[in-house]
Amino acid sequence: MGVYSLYTSSHLESSSHPVSSVPPCSSQLHDTILAMAIQLALFLLSLLFVILLAPGCVATPAMAPTTLLQMKSSLIDPQGILSGWSPEADVCSWHGVSCLPGESIVVALNLSGFGLSGTISPAIAGLVSVESIDLSSNSLAGPIPPELGMLQNLKTLLLYSNFLTGTIPAELGLLENLKVLRIGDNRLHGEIPPDLGNCTELEVLGLAYCQLSGTIPTQIGNLKNLQQLVLDNNTLTGSIPEQLRGCVSLRILSVADNRLGGIIPSFIGSLSALQSLNLADNQFSGVIPAEIGSLSSLTYLNLLGNSLTGAIPEELNQLSQLQVLDLSRNNISGGISISTSQLKNLKYLVLSDNLLDGTIPGGLCPGNSSLENLFLAGNNLEGGIEGLLNCISLRSVDASNNSFTGEFPSEIDRLSNLANLMLHNNSFTGVLPPQIGSLGNLEVLSLYHNALTGVIPPEIGQLQRLTTLFLYENQMSGIIPDEITNCASLEEVDFFGNHFHGTIPERIGNLKNLAVLQLRQNDLSGPIPASLGECRQLQALALADNRLSGTLPDTFRHLTQLSIITLYNNSLEGPLPEALFELKNLTVINISRNRFSGSVVPLLGSSSLTVLVLTDNRFSGVIPTAVARSRDMVRLQLAGNQLAGAIPAELGNLTQLRMLDLSSNNFSGDIPSELSNCLQLTHLNLEGNSLTGAVPSWLGGLRFLGELDLSSNALTGGIPVELGNCSSLLKLSLSDNHLSGNIPREIGRLTSLNVLSLQKNSLTGVIPSTLRQCNKLYELSLSENSLEGPIPPELGQLSELQVMLDLSRNKLSGQIPTSLGNLVKLERLNLSSNQLHGQIPSSLLQLTSLNRLNLSDNLLSGVIPVALSSFPAASYAGNGDLCGAPLPRCGANRRSLPSAMVSGIVAGIAIVSAVVCMALLYIMLRMWSNWREVSVSNSDGEEPPEHGKGSKCGARDGKYWKVGSGLVVAASEEKYSSSSESSVLHGKSTEASAMNLKG
């Protein structure tokens, strides 16, 4: 225990000791003297106790070497800086130790930046004569010793930039002579001790970059001599205390990156000595106080990253010494009211990310101005930028993300000092003027996402310092000028999304510093220049979405720094150069939709691949196991090639894989169980191969799986119930396989499912009603199976079904559920080729989004609802008892009849038809009999007389009736029959027939 602590405890004990021997009748003076005497005696006794029992705790200047050696023992000195600290040497010669001239009294200890670690020993309290301690910029750990509070001569304490922990000791408040305290950039926590307000000589208080919490103590206001208060990068809360107005000498107030709030107090305007005010990245609100304009010595004002509102106060123009003004990332509105006619020293004006509107005022730079950096990005400013052309000292302009319009000014060359020009995300029109080539100091030109047209002027080649050229997302055209290859400092070029045509400049290899080349989505053609291989600093190459052709140059082997290459959507062809295997830094490869062929091995030299996309090429062979060396792979897409063989089990080593697409190849064999290790998979697509075996049950363990497509293979067995565990599944497609068995009820647990496709299998059983729980389905296809039973009415609860409901080509029976009328978003409904009967429910009239309907080849009956008559007849074909448009119309009084009644009617018609046929047969037999009779009489040679015909007829009639069936035939009928038989059967003359008719 130090002297201070012993004295304090003794004093407290003595002050509370009972004094009962004083007579109550004594005078007050006597009592006082006696009490003081007792306390003094107790103090002397305690002091004597300290001297006798703990003599080592009493420090003297002569004990400094011993103290320093004790400190050395707690330090780790990797550089040997303290190797000369030994009792044999004079302490004043020790490294980092300073003494009074001519005396061995240590007054300063400076061990800053020597790489020391370890802890600060409490023995430091023995340096009683020391005035300055600097242990900053080391790696010291542990707490700040409270014993430092005993060093009454200490004026400077520097412990910043270490790894010190714990809280700030309150004992530091005992250092009445302390002028500089800097202990920031450590791992301290807790609150700022109010005791520091007792250090009345303090001029610098630096507590930044710690983890301090709580509020700013009001006692800080007692520090009348305080010139610098730096509390940045902590988690302080509350407001700026009013008592801080007492710090009348304050020159620097910096509390940035905390959680302070409330309004900015107006009393800050009374701190007339203030030169720097930094309140950035807090939670201050309200308006900027106009009183800040009274700070005539202010050179730095930073209020960025708060929630300030209102307009920019005009009073800020009074800050004639101001060099930096940053009001960005607030909610400040109105126009730009800053004028450099008064702010003659202003070099930085930062107003980005506010709600400013209007135009750039002409008074911003009315005459000679010192303004070098102007940042207006992320506001609502409009009009042109001609108002900037008078700010001839400008080096950096960022007016991006506004609503500026008009043509890009050709007078831009007036800003001859310009190094950075950023005008992207506006609506500038016109062309890039050739005068841009006069800006010889230009390093960054960013004009992307505007409406610029025309060509890149050849004068661009004059910009020898240009490092960044961003022209993407404009409407520029023409060729990429060869002069651009003269810009030898270029590091980033991005022309994405324009209409450039022609070839890539042949001398592109002149750009030796090029790190990024982005020419995607243009109309470039021809081969990739071989000289591109000379851009050996290239890290990202994006030539996708063009019309490039030819093969990859063998010179690409020199691009050893290349990390990203995207060449998709071109017409590149041929096998890949084997030398590409030497590109060990590749992380992203996307060369899909080209005509590359041969092996994929040259792309697998890097073990750092995260994305490998080779979709829709002509690669062949097997998947090399080398692909599994890239353990950080997240996307592997090899779809649409001619790859064959088994899926390598080694792919299971890619435990970070999120997308695996091997569809539309010739893979065979089982799905390897090792893929169950890829627990991060979100997309698994093996569609369109020749895979066999069962659908693996371990797929149910892929909890992040969003798409599973195993369609168009030769998989067998049932659908595993474990798939119901894939709660994130959005698409499940098992169609066009040889799957059998029932659809598991557990599929209903896939409540996020959007697409369920199980068609073209051999599934049996009923459609599970649990599918109603998949209430996000917008496509459901179960066609071409052997499903039976009724259509579950619960399907009508799938209100998000939109693309398709296809249950065709099954063995479904029963009636069409009326609940299907609730699927008001549905566009396609196919229930054809089943055994559905009954009428078409009128509820289907509610399907106003329906554009395809197929109910053909069922047993449906009744009238087609008028509102569904717009569909073609093929939609209803094969239903014999359906009628009405577009089928033939129903009968006038036709009503639908029960099937039993229909059967009775059919039987009745058959009986009546049989009776009619029998009657006709009887008549025909009678006619034949009569014909035979007449025929016989004619063959006897009897001819009818020309006269006396009546007797002859009578004789004949008598014979007819005798042969006939009695006297029941009327005469007229007899005459008709006779004449008919004569004229038709026997060919008698018309005259004879007429005579018979008369007789």
PDB file of N, CA and C in Angstrom, residues 250-251 271-276 292-300 318-323:
ATOM      1  N   LEU A 250     -10.292  27.337 -24.021  1.00  0.00           N
ATOM      2  CA  LEU A 250     -10.391  26.195 -24.923  1.00  0.00           C
ATOM      3  C   LEU A 250     -10.132  26.592 -26.369  1.00  0.00           C
ATOM      4  N   ARG A 251      -9.161  25.892 -26.994  1.00  0.00           N
ATOM      5  CA  ARG A 251      -8.851  26.111 -28.407  1.00  0.00           C
ATOM      6  C   ARG A 251      -9.328  24.951 -29.282  1.00  0.00           C
ATOM      7  N   LEU A 271     -16.945  30.815 -26.555  1.00  0.00           N
ATOM      8  CA  LEU A 271     -15.589  30.308 -26.379  1.00  0.00           C
ATOM      9  C   LEU A 271     -14.704  30.962 -27.431  1.00  0.00           C
ATOM     10  N   SER A 272     -14.346  32.199 -27.179  1.00  0.00           N
ATOM     11  CA  SER A 272     -13.740  33.027 -28.221  1.00  0.00           C
ATOM     12  C   SER A 272     -12.385  32.537 -28.683  1.00  0.00           C
ATOM     13  N   ALA A 273     -11.693  31.720 -27.874  1.00  0.00           N
ATOM     14  CA  ALA A 273     -10.377  31.224 -28.275  1.00  0.00           C
ATOM     15  C   ALA A 273     -10.469  29.982 -29.161  1.00  0.00           C
ATOM     16  N   LEU A 274     -11.667  29.470 -29.366  1.00  0.00           N
ATOM     17  CA  LEU A 274     -11.838  28.201 -30.076  1.00  0.00           C
ATOM     18  C   LEU A 274     -11.334  28.299 -31.513  1.00  0.00           C
ATOM     19  N   GLN A 275     -10.474  27.336 -31.862  1.00  0.00           N
ATOM     20  CA  GLN A 275      -9.936  27.260 -33.218  1.00  0.00           C
ATOM     21  C   GLN A 275     -10.449  26.029 -33.978  1.00  0.00           C
ATOM     22  N   SER A 276     -10.775  24.984 -33.234  1.00  0.00           N
ATOM     23  CA  SER A 276     -11.239  23.748 -33.875  1.00  0.00           C
ATOM     24  C   SER A 276     -12.428  23.199 -33.104  1.00  0.00           C
ATOM     25  N   ILE A 292     -22.222  30.416 -33.602  1.00  0.00           N
ATOM     26  CA  ILE A 292     -20.920  29.881 -34.037  1.00  0.00           C
ATOM     27  C   ILE A 292     -20.217  30.887 -34.933  1.00  0.00           C
ATOM     28  N   GLY A 293     -20.974  31.722 -35.621  1.00  0.00           N
ATOM     29  CA  GLY A 293     -20.379  32.751 -36.472  1.00  0.00           C
ATOM     30  C   GLY A 293     -19.556  33.768 -35.714  1.00  0.00           C
ATOM     31  N   SER A 294     -19.629  33.775 -34.374  1.00  0.00           N
ATOM     32  CA  SER A 294     -18.841  34.710 -33.568  1.00  0.00           C
ATOM     33  C   SER A 294     -17.446  34.203 -33.278  1.00  0.00           C
ATOM     34  N   LEU A 295     -17.142  32.969 -33.616  1.00  0.00           N
ATOM     35  CA  LEU A 295     -15.843  32.382 -33.300  1.00  0.00           C
ATOM     36  C   LEU A 295     -14.820  32.832 -34.341  1.00  0.00           C
ATOM     37  N   SER A 296     -14.308  34.007 -34.135  1.00  0.00           N
ATOM     38  CA  SER A 296     -13.467  34.641 -35.153  1.00  0.00           C
ATOM     39  C   SER A 296     -12.145  33.914 -35.366  1.00  0.00           C
ATOM     40  N   SER A 297     -11.722  33.068 -34.406  1.00  0.00           N
ATOM     41  CA  SER A 297     -10.459  32.348 -34.560  1.00  0.00           C
ATOM     42  C   SER A 297     -10.659  30.946 -35.138  1.00  0.00           C
ATOM     43  N   LEU A 298     -11.892  30.568 -35.409  1.00  0.00           N
ATOM     44  CA  LEU A 298     -12.175  29.201 -35.833  1.00  0.00           C
ATOM     45  C   LEU A 298     -11.594  28.918 -37.213  1.00  0.00           C
ATOM     46  N   THR A 299     -10.818  27.834 -37.298  1.00  0.00           N
ATOM     47  CA  THR A 299     -10.260  27.405 -38.593  1.00  0.00           C
ATOM     48  C   THR A 299     -10.853  26.080 -39.054  1.00  0.00           C
ATOM     49  N   TYR A 300     -11.424  25.315 -38.114  1.00  0.00           N
ATOM     50  CA  TYR A 300     -11.931  23.974 -38.445  1.00  0.00           C
ATOM     51  C   TYR A 300     -13.292  23.786 -37.795  1.00  0.00           C
ATOM     52  N   GLN A 318     -19.044  34.749 -41.592  1.00  0.00           N
ATOM     53  CA  GLN A 318     -18.208  35.672 -40.800  1.00  0.00           C
ATOM     54  C   GLN A 318     -16.915  35.012 -40.330  1.00  0.00           C
ATOM     55  N   LEU A 319     -16.816  33.711 -40.514  1.00  0.00           N
ATOM     56  CA  LEU A 319     -15.647  32.976 -40.018  1.00  0.00           C
ATOM     57  C   LEU A 319     -14.487  33.151 -40.996  1.00  0.00           C
ATOM     58  N   SER A 320     -13.869  34.303 -40.935  1.00  0.00           N
ATOM     59  CA  SER A 320     -12.880  34.677 -41.943  1.00  0.00           C
ATOM     60  C   SER A 320     -11.626  33.814 -41.889  1.00  0.00           C
ATOM     61  N   GLN A 321     -11.374  33.127 -40.746  1.00  0.00           N
ATOM     62  CA  GLN A 321     -10.188  32.279 -40.643  1.00  0.00           C
ATOM     63  C   GLN A 321     -10.479  30.821 -41.015  1.00  0.00           C
ATOM     64  N   LEU A 322     -11.726  30.539 -41.294  1.00  0.00           N
ATOM     65  CA  LEU A 322     -12.129  29.149 -41.506  1.00  0.00           C
ATOM     66  C   LEU A 322     -11.457  28.557 -42.743  1.00  0.00           C
ATOM     67  N   GLN A 323     -10.888  27.356 -42.547  1.00  0.00           N
ATOM     68  CA  GLN A 323     -10.254  26.643 -43.651  1.00  0.00           C
ATOM     69  C   GLN A 323     -11.031  25.386 -44.046  1.00  0.00           C
TER      70      GLN A 323
END
